[in-house]
Every structure is written in structure tokens, then in C-alpha cells.
């Protein structure tokens, strides 16, 4: 039995399942999977290719005397396996459902003993031949030849399997910035973002508020000199969802995204340019939100700001009359176009803003896009270092980051690059991939109180809130208390501030609380949505933090939850067949039901329950606010279109006036909209460095609490050694 071994590791797709250490990993990332789904996954992989019945699963996992709801438990375990493997039940790559029977693991599996060497079980020896008094020499030679051929075939098979496994697992992957030299080139004490490097690597452009307003700045690497190119002439430049700065192919111009007020159509979006050495800004690509020139400067890819961000390709002209090659499906965006070195493909980021995104590519002649990454988080700023090495920014599943990632576009196994820094906000590369420029941010989030007055409240009336924790965000006001979210490392928690005393109500390791908490109308309960271990969970707890329980663990929740006025259910957006729309989730354990079928997120109920307002899809840089009755019928509203970015909707007492965030993508103020007359008035008038990220209105309508995000950032060069 010398050649026979018990496999310790199973390798399938990008995954490695280590049954001896009870561990699952994708590439170099370890994945969390609870005991029951892990046991089921091991069982299915061990019996790969076989139909494993539900009865066999129940007996294997619980034994013969079962005292649990087996069907529900198996369904839940399978769903959790699919979540962590990112498997589509309609088009499964790994776990196939045989309706009414059981499950089958369908992916090819390579086994190993846990060491770097693969082991292959040799074929069983041939059956014992009947005894013969004499064996002829010729017969012996035939047997010897056959045995040698069998052994050679086994060796070839083992080598092929080992090669395939090593290729798929990237055992010899190397960090592309392992030997990079980091150099900080700005120290302005303010905000620097959207950095871009010229193709020859000699110039760096970036946005900065060094002189007050956000402007386009440029520096020649190594000179120590910085020049403000726009000097307040472009009032709205920042847009973290796209690559706002770039260079002309010859480096003579710095290009920048602009959004200007247009009396005829609201806003006009395009790309302008200013000479790198200084001069008058002029239009560069009118109507183009983003663009990328091919490496030889002969072809242009760009997208417009229309629904689905239509992508075009133009040959050799700066005033494009391009050929359309792709438009994202309804409700999705496609940003950051990037040519491959051989011009066969255009890479881009596609998904739902702000944090359900991934990198795709499409043939430059058009066709069907193919997915390169599977993060489903905030992904941005892809750059190519060479023909196959793609670097980009992405947040982790726990919400940390964005960090630097690298992926081989053929193997497609992402790697988080350790760099000693926590949060990158932009990334650019020179044409040869040897020089990178990035911006690193250190955000600080604080909470402030302001009174609601008859005129716009100024900064002088804002009062900072003293917190027990170092950070606070997503504030919500009860009648006599404040709840907010705080973060420490990979742990997020909900805190309550009452009478000057802070109390932690809930905490979850590796949990990310999204959308902010929701307080019931009577102030007795708090609901909140959590992303944890590959799932989205909806919790409800009492206002003192006791009796926390999960009311939904089977929905792909999106955005902010909202209590129904009667306190019997929670309304939340759910991603359903690729489109988020509102569901009702009863708190008594009854199954969730679909409420609205149209695209709808971030609901807010009027206090008496006569209508719910919600956000529609982002189109370009704006989204519309819509309303429905409690019976899901459309409800008329004054025309209300807001700018993408921070968003929240809140009613004043009585439900006849709505408070919204209005302004630029990064800087907004609070406005009050009278829903009966459509009249508007500004509630706050805060300075440009006071960025409101979230807010809430007190139950009596006299006070507002604001989340302020302050960001200090710098531009950093990464010089890679020559190969």
C-alpha cells in the first residue's frame, strides 16, 4: 500500500480546501465558513462527481437520530457554500442541485497531501494470473514493456497534474511591488486625490485643495516644484467613481473631468485640458466622461455619461465620432476604461455604485464582456504593468481599504499587496509600468450637532459631539439618545450616547455595518444591516442592546434599512436578479415579501405611513428621488434630482417636508423640500472643507446631527526596478 495516500488538500478552481486543518482559501486569502457548511463541502468534494442524497447528507452531518429541521439546515448550508465560492445556483460551477434528490460537486478536483508536491495514486496492480509452469521469455519482455509504459504514463500524468495545479494556484506568484521604492512627493496638510502620471513617467498631476478650492496641480518628478493649473476656474472637479485626471499621449496636456451647470440640460459633463507647463484651459473631449488612449496613441476608448455609460472606440481622432461597443445593463455603471498593451481588449470596472463592482474586459471590436475579478466590493483605478499583470484598488469584504491588488489576467487569482499603508484613493502607471503614482488617505470621521433654524445654519453654530470612541459615523437620533457606528481594525460596533455616557450595544468581528442603523418610531428597537463572513444579515435589537437577533440571513441586502411606521416590518433594498428593489422583512419571523419591483434603494417612511420615498438608479452623476404609497402605488412628488455621492433622506415631523443632501459630488449642504408645494430652502451653509457624509433629524425636528468626513492625503511614487 506504499503508493496510496489520503488527500489532505483538494484544489478546484481558484480554491484550496484543506480538510486536515479545516480551512478554505481562495488564492492567498483564507475564507470564513462555519462548521456545518464546511463539513458539507468536505463531504461533497470527497464524493465529487457523485449524487449525494439529502438523506446521506443528513446522516453524515447529524447522525441517524435527527432532531433538527434538516431540509432548512441543508438549504442554508448549501447557500453559505455558494456565497463563499461565489457560485451561481442557476449556472453552477461547483455545487449542482438535483431537484428532489440532493447535490453533486461538479468541478474538476486535484488532490495533494498538503505539501508542495502533488501525489498521484498509481493504478491498481493487474489481477493475479493463473499459475503457469513455465513463463516464456518473450512474454516476460512484453509484460516488462507494458509495465514500463504504464509507469511512464503515470509519471507524465503526475507531472501534467502538478503543472496544472501550480498554474491554477499560482504557487510561484510574486508580488510586483515587492522591491518598489516608495517616495512621498507632497506634504501639503490637506487633500490630494486623483493622481495621474504621464506616459514617460516625468510628470504627475493631482487634485489638491492647497489654495482653498479643489484645483488641478502638476509637478515634474524630482523638481520639488508644484504648479496650480486651474486656479479656481473649474468649480467641480472631484469624482471618486471615475479617473478624473490624465495626460495627452505626448504629455503636453493635463486632462480633467468637468461638470458644469447647463441651463438647458442641468449639467454638462466633458473632458477639458490645460497645458502641462501652464496656460488657458480648453475643451478636450466634449461629452466624454472618461477616456484612454492606446499605447501607440492611435486609438481612443471613451464613455459618455448616459445610462449604462456607453463605451466607444475611435481611431486616431481627438474629436471622437466613435463606434459603440458596449453599454452596461440597466442600473449598472462601467468606468475606468483601459487599453490592453496589444489593443485587443479594453478593461473596465462594472457594477453598482458605490461598492458592488469588479473588473471586466471586452474585445476592442465589441462582443461579450468577460469578468476578470470577483470582489463585488468597491473596485477602481485598474492599471497594467505588463501584458498580464493588472493592478487596481479594492476594498476587502469587511469594508477595509481600499488596498492595492494585483491579478494575472489569465489566471485571475487576486492578491492583496502588503504595502504598509491602509487606504489608497487613486492609482496610475507610466506606459512601461515601471513608475506608479498613488494617493494615500487618512480619513477622520466626527459627529456634530446643529439647530434647524429659519435661515441657513452657519459653521459657527455647529457643535462637535464628544464620543467615547475615536471615530463615529452613521448617526441616528432617538428621542433622548444618539446611536452611531464605530470601527476598530476589522471590528465595527454600534454605540449609544445618552446623558453624556457612551455604551457599546453590539459588536461583530469582521463585520461591516452598512446603510446606518434604523430606530423604530417608538424608539424601543434598533435595526441594522451587517456584511459578515460573506453574508448580509438584518439584525433587530432593543434600544439597550439586549435581545439582538437575526431576522433575515437569506437576502442580499443593499443600502439603508427603514422601520415601517407600525413597527411590524423593516423595509430594505434587496439585490434580486441583478436589480435592487424594496422588500418588506417582518420582524416576527414571517418570510420577506417584495414591496416594489422598480429599482429602489435607501427608503425613508413618512411618520404616519402614507408614503415611502427612495432613491432611483444613478444616471451619469445624478439620481432621482421617487415615492410610493403603503400599497406600493406610485405617489407624485415634486421633481427632485440629486447629485451622486453621500445620500440620505429624512422626513420632518408631520411627513410634509423632506430633508436631503444637495450640492457637488463631495461637498453638499442640507436642503428642505416641501412635498406639497415643491418649495425649497437651504438648511445649512457650511465651508467647503466640511463634507457631510450622513445625517439625521431629531424626532421633534429641531436639531440635526451630521457625520463630517475629513481627509488628509498625500501623493506617493512607487518606482519598480527594471526587470
XYZ file of C-alpha atoms in Angstrom:
723
model
C 0.000 0.000 0.000
C 3.021 2.257 -0.235
C 1.790 4.410 -3.124
C -1.656 5.064 -1.641
C -2.317 8.223 0.415
C -5.229 10.045 1.999
C -5.619 13.511 0.426
C -5.323 16.426 2.817
C -5.890 19.212 0.275
C -8.358 19.489 -2.583
C -7.752 22.087 -5.302
C -10.631 23.245 -7.510
C -10.944 26.458 -9.491
C -9.131 29.148 -7.510
C -9.821 27.401 -4.196
C -7.871 25.118 -1.870
C -9.771 23.044 0.703
C -7.533 21.740 3.498
C -9.613 19.128 5.282
C -6.977 18.257 7.883
C -6.739 21.883 9.066
C -10.409 22.627 8.381
C -9.509 25.565 6.169
C -10.672 27.036 2.859
C -8.738 29.611 0.889
C -9.021 31.413 -2.437
C -5.597 32.196 -3.822
C -3.747 33.539 -0.777
C -6.883 34.650 1.105
C -8.391 32.486 3.828
C -12.181 32.348 3.713
C -14.552 32.030 6.641
C -17.021 29.142 6.550
C -18.980 27.856 9.519
C -18.648 24.258 10.734
C -21.812 22.817 9.193
C -21.300 24.176 5.647
C -17.588 23.278 5.895
C -18.490 19.666 6.785
C -20.934 19.555 3.883
C -18.378 20.996 1.447
C -15.795 18.395 2.510
C -18.375 15.633 2.036
C -19.348 16.823 -1.457
C -15.729 17.284 -2.553
C -14.743 13.867 -1.224
C -17.556 12.357 -3.306
C -17.073 14.659 -6.288
C -18.986 13.655 -9.379
C -21.458 11.596 -7.340
C -25.027 12.481 -6.464
C -25.118 12.792 -2.672
C -28.699 12.442 -1.475
C -30.216 14.674 1.184
C -30.673 11.584 3.359
C -26.952 10.780 3.095
C -26.087 14.373 3.938
C -28.361 14.338 6.999
C -26.903 11.071 8.280
C -23.327 12.236 7.679
C -23.781 15.608 9.375
C -26.206 14.790 12.196
C -26.355 11.001 12.513
C -29.418 8.801 12.215
C -31.445 10.326 15.056
C -32.050 13.817 13.716
C -33.825 16.404 15.871
C -33.354 19.463 13.659
C -35.102 20.906 10.630
C -32.890 19.000 8.196
C -34.208 20.495 4.956
C -33.839 24.077 6.131
C -30.395 23.404 7.616
C -29.132 21.739 4.426
C -30.519 24.559 2.269
C -28.839 27.152 4.485
C -25.510 25.281 4.432
C -25.585 24.971 0.627
C -26.408 28.661 0.280
C -23.463 29.611 2.514
C -21.153 27.373 0.471
C -22.314 29.075 -2.727
C -21.803 32.513 -1.211
C -18.203 31.827 -0.221
C -17.427 30.058 -3.537
C -19.277 32.796 -5.470
C -21.244 30.068 -7.208
C -24.371 30.881 -9.210
C -27.127 28.312 -8.464
C -28.595 28.928 -11.931
C -25.226 28.304 -13.637
C -23.243 26.355 -11.039
C -19.502 25.844 -11.425
C -19.136 23.809 -8.241
C -22.323 22.640 -6.485
C -25.142 21.353 -8.680
C -28.644 20.882 -7.280
C -30.513 17.780 -8.392
C -34.078 18.791 -7.591
C -35.742 16.481 -5.105
C -32.647 14.290 -4.837
C -29.563 16.018 -3.494
C -26.357 17.694 -4.616
C -23.348 16.932 -6.793
C -19.905 18.575 -6.772
C -19.114 19.017 -10.475
C -15.795 20.899 -10.675
C -12.518 19.105 -11.511
C -10.536 18.421 -8.334
C -6.795 17.887 -7.884
C -5.672 16.325 -4.611
C -2.432 16.688 -2.691
C -1.037 15.578 0.634
C -0.655 19.129 1.896
C 2.982 19.520 0.812
C 4.202 21.348 -2.268
C 4.373 18.055 -4.156
C 1.256 16.523 -5.615
C 0.723 12.823 -5.137
C -0.963 10.549 -7.603
C -2.289 7.167 -6.607
C -0.868 4.583 -9.008
C -3.242 2.319 -10.867
C -4.128 -0.938 -9.066
C -1.920 -3.922 -9.887
C -3.214 -6.285 -12.563
C -5.241 -9.284 -11.384
C -3.194 -12.318 -10.395
C -2.802 -14.599 -13.437
C -3.354 -18.359 -13.037
C -0.260 -20.323 -12.119
C 1.727 -21.489 -15.130
C 4.554 -23.987 -15.017
C 6.665 -22.056 -17.494
C 6.746 -18.335 -18.490
C 8.244 -17.748 -21.900
C 10.992 -15.060 -22.188
C 9.019 -13.257 -24.931
C 6.022 -12.985 -22.605
C 8.261 -11.563 -19.884
C 9.561 -8.914 -22.268
C 6.010 -7.948 -23.241
C 4.989 -7.629 -19.585
C 8.115 -5.605 -18.788
C 7.453 -3.261 -21.709
C 3.843 -2.776 -20.679
C 4.801 -2.165 -17.057
C 7.404 0.403 -18.111
C 4.870 2.137 -20.354
C 2.335 2.212 -17.521
C 4.893 3.710 -15.145
C 5.939 6.327 -17.700
C 2.290 7.213 -18.313
C 1.744 7.587 -14.558
C 4.778 9.885 -14.296
C 3.602 12.017 -17.244
C 0.122 12.216 -15.723
C 1.539 13.256 -12.353
C 3.731 15.939 -13.952
C 0.826 17.280 -16.006
C -1.418 17.385 -12.943
C 1.285 19.121 -10.923
C 1.871 21.681 -13.670
C -1.855 22.375 -13.981
C -2.247 22.777 -10.240
C 0.763 25.059 -9.916
C -0.521 27.224 -12.764
C -4.019 27.477 -11.311
C -2.862 28.160 -7.757
C -0.009 30.472 -8.787
C 2.364 28.782 -6.342
C 5.199 30.840 -7.867
C 3.305 34.166 -7.862
C 5.478 37.153 -6.952
C 4.418 40.487 -5.508
C 5.014 43.003 -8.356
C 5.840 45.841 -5.925
C 7.941 43.744 -3.515
C 11.105 45.702 -4.396
C 9.433 49.048 -5.146
C 10.857 52.261 -3.719
C 8.181 54.419 -2.049
C 8.557 58.191 -2.033
C 6.059 60.774 -0.737
C 6.105 63.804 -3.013
C 3.513 66.058 -1.318
C 3.128 67.245 2.253
C 0.513 69.955 1.903
C -1.508 69.102 5.007
C -4.755 68.930 3.032
C -6.459 66.712 0.490
C -4.691 65.324 -2.572
C -6.514 62.861 -4.805
C -6.971 61.510 -8.359
C -3.220 61.372 -9.107
C -2.076 60.617 -12.681
C 1.391 60.092 -14.158
C 2.417 60.962 -17.713
C 3.305 58.110 -20.048
C 7.020 58.813 -19.822
C 6.788 58.998 -16.011
C 8.210 62.528 -15.827
C 5.126 64.475 -14.693
C 2.488 63.875 -12.019
C -0.877 65.644 -11.920
C -3.292 65.560 -8.987
C -6.198 67.391 -7.385
C -5.460 69.449 -4.277
C -7.170 71.995 -2.047
C -3.847 73.610 -1.106
C -5.036 77.057 -2.234
C -8.593 76.633 -0.897
C -10.789 75.287 -3.710
C -10.021 71.955 -5.340
C -7.705 72.558 -8.315
C -5.552 70.654 -10.802
C -1.878 70.677 -9.816
C 1.215 69.359 -11.603
C 4.804 68.619 -10.637
C 7.847 67.363 -12.502
C 9.198 64.349 -10.637
C 12.270 65.302 -8.631
C 11.857 69.063 -9.064
C 10.128 69.772 -5.750
C 8.043 72.436 -7.515
C 4.237 72.410 -7.742
C 2.003 74.471 -10.030
C -1.715 75.189 -9.785
C -3.026 74.857 -13.350
C -6.716 75.744 -12.929
C -6.727 78.376 -10.131
C -10.414 78.082 -9.305
C -11.601 78.084 -12.928
C -13.171 74.597 -12.659
C -15.593 74.660 -9.718
C -16.393 70.935 -9.613
C -13.532 68.527 -10.274
C -13.753 65.692 -7.751
C -15.491 62.443 -8.668
C -14.090 59.345 -6.898
C -16.091 56.986 -9.129
C -14.050 57.743 -12.270
C -10.496 58.587 -13.374
C -10.793 62.369 -13.385
C -7.214 63.296 -14.420
C -4.964 62.153 -17.250
C -2.400 63.248 -19.803
C -2.412 63.613 -23.565
C -0.280 60.878 -25.201
C 2.692 63.238 -25.672
C 2.405 64.640 -22.133
C 1.847 68.210 -23.314
C -1.636 68.491 -21.786
C -3.187 67.576 -18.450
C -6.793 66.489 -18.940
C -9.541 66.702 -16.328
C -13.194 65.784 -15.904
C -15.640 68.665 -15.542
C -19.290 69.002 -14.625
C -20.678 72.429 -15.417
C -24.095 73.930 -14.864
C -26.040 73.990 -18.124
C -29.263 75.968 -18.218
C -30.743 73.753 -20.917
C -29.985 70.276 -19.540
C -28.998 70.763 -15.907
C -25.356 69.644 -16.059
C -22.903 69.221 -18.927
C -20.156 66.629 -18.473
C -16.991 66.504 -20.540
C -13.199 66.455 -20.507
C -11.104 69.613 -20.613
C -7.330 70.094 -20.882
C -4.727 72.608 -19.779
C -1.085 72.797 -20.964
C 1.211 70.890 -18.604
C 3.515 73.902 -18.357
C 0.604 76.284 -17.771
C -1.897 78.064 -19.974
C -5.570 78.507 -20.746
C -7.921 75.524 -20.147
C -9.894 74.412 -23.202
C -12.367 71.639 -24.095
C -10.600 68.383 -24.975
C -13.274 65.686 -25.440
C -16.724 67.206 -25.205
C -19.352 64.800 -23.920
C -16.779 62.199 -22.809
C -16.717 61.393 -19.098
C -13.574 59.199 -19.240
C -11.114 58.090 -21.896
C -7.918 56.134 -22.523
C -5.518 56.286 -25.462
C -3.907 53.075 -26.707
C -0.180 52.830 -26.004
C 0.775 53.991 -29.500
C -1.724 56.855 -29.345
C -3.603 55.680 -32.431
C -6.897 54.576 -30.834
C -9.182 56.154 -28.291
C -11.640 54.458 -25.928
C -14.117 56.642 -24.064
C -17.512 56.514 -22.434
C -20.270 59.075 -22.165
C -22.309 59.794 -19.010
C -25.569 58.340 -20.342
C -27.413 55.382 -18.782
C -25.078 52.371 -18.746
C -22.064 54.587 -19.580
C -21.933 53.724 -23.319
C -18.383 52.778 -24.353
C -16.992 53.865 -27.744
C -13.814 53.286 -29.749
C -12.403 55.882 -32.133
C -9.411 55.609 -34.472
C -6.858 58.398 -34.481
C -9.006 61.412 -33.688
C -9.325 63.667 -30.676
C -12.832 64.714 -31.669
C -14.453 61.336 -31.498
C -17.028 60.004 -33.828
C -16.654 56.672 -32.142
C -18.109 53.261 -32.762
C -20.216 51.968 -29.836
C -19.016 48.615 -28.476
C -20.760 48.238 -25.102
C -23.406 49.674 -22.782
C -23.817 48.339 -19.244
C -27.183 46.777 -18.295
C -29.834 48.940 -16.650
C -28.804 50.188 -13.223
C -25.100 49.348 -13.709
C -22.126 51.570 -14.461
C -18.938 50.941 -16.442
C -15.986 53.203 -15.635
C -12.166 53.345 -15.862
C -11.639 52.200 -19.500
C -8.125 50.827 -20.065
C -6.499 49.524 -23.254
C -4.550 46.269 -23.200
C -0.980 46.539 -24.495
C -1.869 44.715 -27.731
C -5.130 46.734 -28.176
C -7.156 43.507 -28.381
C -9.114 44.278 -25.206
C -10.482 47.159 -23.214
C -10.609 46.623 -19.461
C -13.182 48.476 -17.378
C -14.862 48.482 -13.957
C -18.526 47.484 -13.993
C -21.212 47.120 -11.356
C -23.456 49.020 -8.979
C -22.061 52.148 -7.346
C -20.519 52.616 -4.907
C -19.370 49.188 -3.698
C -20.649 46.310 -5.880
C -18.019 46.459 -8.607
C -15.489 44.309 -10.456
C -13.062 44.442 -13.381
C -14.222 43.147 -16.769
C -12.799 43.248 -20.266
C -14.307 43.287 -23.740
C -12.745 42.844 -27.202
C -11.994 46.249 -28.688
C -14.074 45.297 -31.725
C -17.064 44.621 -29.473
C -18.557 41.414 -28.169
C -19.437 39.831 -24.843
C -17.607 41.118 -21.736
C -15.765 38.626 -19.538
C -15.245 39.023 -15.824
C -11.673 39.300 -14.521
C -12.239 39.721 -10.752
C -14.963 38.638 -8.341
C -14.687 41.046 -5.407
C -18.161 42.590 -5.529
C -16.786 45.474 -3.454
C -15.518 48.983 -4.218
C -13.086 48.429 -7.131
C -11.349 51.238 -9.040
C -8.287 52.536 -10.913
C -7.046 49.500 -12.894
C -3.577 49.846 -14.474
C -1.443 47.391 -16.464
C 2.206 46.866 -15.527
C 2.818 44.490 -18.421
C 0.842 42.280 -20.769
C -0.648 40.184 -17.947
C -0.154 41.985 -14.626
C -3.096 44.174 -13.666
C -3.029 46.305 -10.522
C -6.036 48.081 -9.054
C -7.667 49.299 -5.841
C -10.337 47.336 -3.975
C -11.927 47.215 -0.557
C -11.969 43.921 1.298
C -15.191 42.092 2.112
C -15.057 43.530 5.651
C -15.070 47.063 4.227
C -11.413 47.834 4.995
C -9.257 49.561 2.429
C -9.213 50.316 -0.459
C -5.912 48.489 -0.759
C -3.592 47.588 -3.612
C -4.389 44.394 -5.504
C -2.679 42.518 -8.322
C -4.055 39.864 -10.655
C -2.685 37.891 -13.584
C -5.397 38.427 -16.205
C -5.031 34.840 -17.418
C -5.059 33.054 -14.027
C -7.429 35.602 -12.421
C -6.467 34.966 -8.803
C -6.383 38.329 -6.960
C -3.633 39.085 -4.439
C -3.813 41.781 -1.755
C -0.423 43.507 -1.819
C 1.102 44.264 1.585
C 2.384 47.814 1.424
C 2.301 49.076 4.993
C -0.492 51.526 4.162
C -4.193 51.255 4.751
C -6.272 53.339 2.353
C -5.441 54.183 -1.262
C -7.736 56.515 -3.189
C -6.175 56.573 -6.682
C -3.598 54.741 -8.805
C -1.885 55.457 -12.135
C 1.018 53.909 -14.083
C 3.520 55.044 -16.683
C 3.435 53.388 -20.106
C 6.259 50.967 -19.258
C 4.681 50.011 -15.911
C 7.875 50.935 -14.007
C 6.518 54.006 -12.212
C 3.278 54.128 -10.239
C 1.691 57.108 -8.568
C -0.960 56.776 -5.883
C -2.757 58.836 -3.270
C -2.899 57.671 0.344
C -5.591 58.942 2.688
C -6.086 59.094 6.448
C -9.787 59.862 6.919
C -11.263 61.101 10.174
C -14.990 60.942 10.876
C -16.628 63.003 13.612
C -20.178 63.879 14.670
C -21.641 67.389 15.036
C -24.935 68.952 16.197
C -26.677 71.899 14.550
C -30.016 73.565 15.244
C -32.625 73.745 12.487
C -33.452 77.434 12.107
C -35.463 79.645 9.776
C -32.289 80.563 7.871
C -29.297 78.508 6.758
C -27.158 77.481 9.740
C -23.507 78.532 9.531
C -20.408 76.738 10.798
C -20.367 78.931 13.917
C -23.498 77.150 15.179
C -22.056 73.647 14.725
C -21.050 71.877 17.953
C -18.804 68.772 17.933
C -20.135 65.765 19.842
C -17.760 64.252 22.381
C -17.623 60.480 21.871
C -16.237 57.610 23.934
C -14.806 56.108 20.740
C -12.129 57.538 18.455
C -14.430 57.602 15.410
C -18.155 57.901 14.843
C -20.298 57.673 11.735
C -23.829 56.857 10.500
C -25.578 58.778 13.334
C -29.260 58.233 14.169
C -31.275 60.198 16.736
C -33.806 58.795 19.203
C -35.956 60.936 21.472
C -33.277 61.190 24.178
C -30.275 59.345 22.790
C -27.919 59.066 19.820
C -26.738 55.830 18.217
C -23.815 55.637 15.828
C -21.312 53.205 14.314
C -17.651 52.997 15.287
C -14.787 50.963 13.837
C -11.604 49.498 15.300
C -9.474 47.396 12.973
C -11.771 44.840 11.330
C -14.461 45.209 14.004
C -17.430 47.555 13.687
C -19.787 48.229 16.552
C -22.937 50.184 17.409
C -22.738 52.650 20.279
C -25.363 54.596 22.201
C -24.763 58.037 23.686
C -27.259 59.109 26.370
C -26.791 61.773 29.057
C -23.121 62.067 28.129
C -22.440 58.350 28.652
C -21.390 56.043 25.830
C -22.397 52.362 25.803
C -21.498 49.696 23.266
C -24.698 47.945 22.131
C -23.385 45.466 19.550
C -20.044 44.420 18.091
C -19.021 41.961 15.382
C -15.543 40.716 14.457
C -15.042 41.114 10.722
C -18.466 42.754 10.447
C -19.270 45.822 8.370
C -22.435 47.724 9.258
C -23.776 49.346 6.109
C -26.534 51.858 5.482
C -26.603 53.030 9.102
C -28.848 51.880 11.970
C -32.614 52.491 11.932
C -34.579 53.406 15.072
C -38.236 52.353 15.354
C -40.867 55.081 15.648
C -41.364 54.418 19.377
C -37.600 54.428 19.985
C -37.609 50.958 21.570
C -35.845 48.990 18.832
C -32.864 49.342 16.515
C -32.429 47.559 13.182
C -29.196 47.377 11.225
C -27.677 45.546 8.251
C -24.344 43.735 8.505
C -21.982 42.232 5.953
C -20.092 39.404 7.651
C -18.461 36.143 6.544
C -19.765 36.513 3.005
C -23.383 37.106 4.084
C -25.631 40.096 4.562
C -27.644 39.884 7.774
C -30.508 42.015 9.083
C -30.478 42.406 12.876
C -33.029 43.752 15.338
C -32.264 44.530 18.983
C -33.771 46.516 21.811
C -32.540 50.061 22.254
C -30.431 48.999 25.249
C -28.587 46.418 23.123
C -30.306 43.334 24.541
C -32.057 40.547 22.622
C -30.129 41.082 19.380
C -31.388 38.608 16.793
C -31.167 38.000 13.065
C -34.451 38.491 11.222
C -33.038 37.752 7.761
C -29.960 35.807 6.654
C -31.064 34.798 3.163
C -31.320 38.138 1.326
C -28.640 40.109 -0.496
C -29.333 43.356 1.340
C -28.411 46.743 -0.117
C -28.334 50.258 1.306
C -30.084 51.540 4.406
C -32.937 49.784 6.262
C -36.037 51.653 7.457
C -38.701 50.733 10.008
C -42.293 50.735 8.847
C -44.286 53.209 10.963
C -46.257 50.397 12.665
C -43.036 48.698 13.772
C -44.079 45.336 12.329
C -41.564 45.151 9.486
C -38.368 46.611 8.103
C -38.086 47.912 4.557
C -34.773 47.348 2.807
C -33.436 47.080 -0.722
C -32.536 43.559 -1.852
C -30.461 42.660 -4.896
C -32.843 40.456 -6.886
C -31.837 39.205 -10.355
C -29.209 41.928 -10.539
C -31.536 44.838 -9.661
C -32.034 46.250 -6.140
C -35.623 46.862 -5.115
C -37.505 47.219 -1.843
C -38.655 44.263 0.251
C -40.622 44.103 3.486
C -38.986 41.958 6.174
C -41.399 41.121 9.038
C -39.785 41.103 12.484
C -41.973 38.200 13.691
C -40.209 35.588 11.568
C -42.602 35.509 8.622
C -40.925 35.348 5.194
C -39.883 38.574 3.428
C -42.058 39.838 0.584
C -41.314 42.034 -2.409
C -42.696 45.556 -1.994
C -41.597 47.499 -5.097
C -40.443 45.993 -8.394
C -38.664 49.062 -9.791
C -35.077 49.989 -8.949
C -35.314 51.357 -5.398
C -32.823 51.780 -2.525
C -32.421 53.725 0.746
C -36.092 54.036 1.787
C -37.490 56.542 4.293
C -41.078 56.295 5.567
C -43.255 59.299 6.343
C -44.125 59.177 10.078
C -47.817 58.381 9.537
C -47.038 55.761 6.883
C -48.829 57.356 3.948
C -45.773 57.141 1.669
C -42.192 55.966 1.409
C -39.513 57.859 -0.511
C -36.495 56.166 -2.047
C -33.570 56.664 -4.428
C -33.688 55.586 -8.057
C -30.700 54.462 -10.153
C -27.644 56.640 -10.732
C -27.598 58.047 -14.256
C -24.425 59.917 -15.037
C -23.717 61.828 -11.822
C -27.307 62.170 -10.623
C -30.203 60.109 -9.307
C -33.885 60.846 -8.857
C -35.972 60.613 -5.686
C -39.292 58.804 -6.051
C -42.186 57.850 -3.774
C -44.799 55.127 -3.333
C -47.807 54.658 -1.084
C -48.033 51.984 1.579
C -49.810 49.847 -1.032
C -46.850 50.177 -3.436
C -48.683 52.527 -5.815
C -46.631 55.386 -7.325
C -47.017 58.624 -5.370
C -46.422 62.005 -7.039
C -43.501 64.105 -5.828
C -42.043 67.437 -6.914
C -39.300 66.739 -9.476
C -36.246 66.001 -7.363
C -32.851 65.091 -8.857
C -29.787 64.932 -6.606
C -26.055 64.526 -7.170
C -24.343 61.197 -6.624
C -22.190 60.780 -3.524
C -23.296 60.972 0.090
C -27.046 60.464 0.249
C -29.719 60.142 2.896
C -33.391 61.083 3.040
C -35.248 62.094 6.214
C -38.736 63.439 6.938
C -39.554 66.257 9.296
C -42.363 65.565 11.799
C -45.712 65.565 10.009
C -44.300 63.964 6.871
C -44.897 67.009 4.629
C -41.261 68.090 4.251
C -38.189 66.119 3.239
C -34.552 66.855 4.136
C -31.943 65.930 1.500
C -28.248 66.422 0.735
C -27.743 68.718 -2.250
C -24.588 70.055 -3.892
C -21.465 68.705 -5.568
C -20.327 65.089 -5.511
C -18.070 65.658 -2.495
C -19.449 68.765 -0.794
C -23.135 69.066 -0.019
C -25.449 71.022 2.265
C -28.820 70.146 3.763
C -31.927 71.369 1.971
C -35.598 71.226 2.931
C -38.168 70.257 0.264
C -41.868 70.994 0.845
C -43.613 67.979 -0.725
C -46.930 69.798 -1.150
C -45.697 72.969 -2.847
C -42.261 71.930 -4.129
C -40.659 74.967 -2.493
C -37.097 74.590 -1.230
C -34.835 76.272 1.280
C -31.253 75.723 2.377
C -30.841 74.460 5.956
C -27.038 74.610 6.262
C -24.299 76.725 4.744
C -21.047 75.006 5.661
C -17.498 75.640 4.372
C -16.036 73.586 1.536
C -13.896 71.507 3.905
C -16.964 70.367 5.881
C -18.015 67.276 3.932
C -21.300 65.809 5.174
C -21.277 62.044 4.765
C -24.508 61.259 6.655
C -27.089 62.953 8.880
C -30.289 62.502 10.862
C -33.105 64.696 12.137
C -34.277 64.631 15.762
C -37.832 63.279 16.319
C -39.038 66.798 17.239
C -37.498 68.317 14.085
C -35.471 70.922 15.985
C -31.977 69.518 15.572
C -29.780 67.755 13.053
C -26.736 65.582 13.713
C -24.062 65.401 10.995
C -21.270 62.998 10.161
C -18.277 65.007 8.975
C -15.547 63.290 6.994
C -12.150 64.990 6.973
C -9.391 63.549 4.867
C -5.674 64.196 4.884
C -3.916 62.611 1.941
C -0.646 62.672 0.047
C 0.743 61.693 -3.354
C 3.214 58.788 -3.331
C 5.538 57.466 -6.055
C 6.321 53.774 -6.376
C 9.368 53.118 -8.549
C 9.711 49.483 -9.634
C 13.111 48.020 -10.545
C 13.791 47.202 -14.156
C 13.369 43.504 -14.995
